[in-house]
GROMACS .gro file of C-alpha atoms in nm:
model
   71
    1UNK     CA    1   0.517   1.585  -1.493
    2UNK     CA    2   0.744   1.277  -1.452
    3UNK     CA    3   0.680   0.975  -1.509
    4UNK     CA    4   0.495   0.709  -1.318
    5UNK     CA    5   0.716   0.405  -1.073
    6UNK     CA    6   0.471   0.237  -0.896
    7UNK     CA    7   0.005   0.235  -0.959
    8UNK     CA    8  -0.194   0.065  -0.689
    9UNK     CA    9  -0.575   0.096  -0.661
   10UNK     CA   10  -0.778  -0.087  -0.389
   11UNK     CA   11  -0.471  -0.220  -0.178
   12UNK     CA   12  -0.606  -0.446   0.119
   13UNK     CA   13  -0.371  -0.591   0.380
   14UNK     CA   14  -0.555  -0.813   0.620
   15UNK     CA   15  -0.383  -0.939   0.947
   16UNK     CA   16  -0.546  -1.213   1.211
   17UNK     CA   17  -0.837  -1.437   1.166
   18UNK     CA   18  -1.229  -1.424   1.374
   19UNK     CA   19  -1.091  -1.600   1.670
   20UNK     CA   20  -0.813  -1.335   1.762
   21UNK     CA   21  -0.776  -0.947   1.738
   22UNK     CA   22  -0.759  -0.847   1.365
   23UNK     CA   23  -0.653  -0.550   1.137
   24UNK     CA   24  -0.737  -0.422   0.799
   25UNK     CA   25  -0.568  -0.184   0.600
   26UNK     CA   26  -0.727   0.002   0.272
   27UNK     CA   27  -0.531   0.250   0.039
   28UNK     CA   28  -0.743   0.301  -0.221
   29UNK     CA   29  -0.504   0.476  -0.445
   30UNK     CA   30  -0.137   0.567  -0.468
   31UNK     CA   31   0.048   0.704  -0.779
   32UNK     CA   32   0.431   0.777  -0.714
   33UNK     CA   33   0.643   0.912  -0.937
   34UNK     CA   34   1.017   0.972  -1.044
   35UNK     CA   35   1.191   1.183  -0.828
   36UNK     CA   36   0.873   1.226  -0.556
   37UNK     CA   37   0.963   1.238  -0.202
   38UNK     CA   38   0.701   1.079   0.018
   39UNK     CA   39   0.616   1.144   0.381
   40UNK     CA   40   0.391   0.835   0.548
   41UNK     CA   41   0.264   0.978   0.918
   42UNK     CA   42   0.041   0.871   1.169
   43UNK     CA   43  -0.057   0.748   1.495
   44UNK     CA   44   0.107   0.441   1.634
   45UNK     CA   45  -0.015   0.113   1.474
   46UNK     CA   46  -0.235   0.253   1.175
   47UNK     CA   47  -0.025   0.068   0.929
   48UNK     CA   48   0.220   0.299   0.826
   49UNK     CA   49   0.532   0.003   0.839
   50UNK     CA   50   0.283  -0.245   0.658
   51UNK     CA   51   0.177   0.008   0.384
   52UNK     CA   52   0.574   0.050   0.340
   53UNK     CA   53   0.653  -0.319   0.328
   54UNK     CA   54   0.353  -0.384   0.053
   55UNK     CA   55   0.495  -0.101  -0.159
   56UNK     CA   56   0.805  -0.214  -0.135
   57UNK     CA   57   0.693  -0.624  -0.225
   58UNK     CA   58   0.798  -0.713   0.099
   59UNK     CA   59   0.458  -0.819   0.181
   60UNK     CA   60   0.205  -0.928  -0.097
   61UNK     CA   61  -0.148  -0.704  -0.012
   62UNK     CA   62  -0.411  -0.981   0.009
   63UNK     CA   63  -0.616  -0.776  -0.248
   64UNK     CA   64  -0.559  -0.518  -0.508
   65UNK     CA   65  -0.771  -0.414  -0.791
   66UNK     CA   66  -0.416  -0.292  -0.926
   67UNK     CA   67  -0.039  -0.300  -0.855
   68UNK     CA   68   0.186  -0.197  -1.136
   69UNK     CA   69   0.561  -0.128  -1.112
   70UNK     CA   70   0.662   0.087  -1.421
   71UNK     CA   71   0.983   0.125  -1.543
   0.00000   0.00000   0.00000
């Protein structure tokens, strides 16, 4: 098996506010690993692109139990 890259458990990303339309995305776990080739699919506006940009720390997830990136 290789070897762990990236951990996350209970990954929250929370867009807008009460007064406005608002969104909420929950991964509660992802485990990649070396050499792994991912496919992220879905329906139009499910968070796909924001799940990317968190896993890539080009947004910060407003929660997360855990985020490691191994070497």
């Amino acid at each position: 098996m290789a070897d762990e890259v990236l951990r996350a458990n209970a990954l929250v990303k929370r867009w807008g506010d009460a007064n406005e339309e608002s969104f909420e995305l929950r991964v509660p776990r992802v485990t990649i690993r070396s050499g792994e080739r991912w496919a992220v699919m879905g329906v139009s506006g499910c968070g796909k692109s924001t799940l990317l940009a968190i896993l890539s720390l080009v947004l910060p997830p407003t929660e997360a139990n855990e985020y490691v990136i191994l070497s």
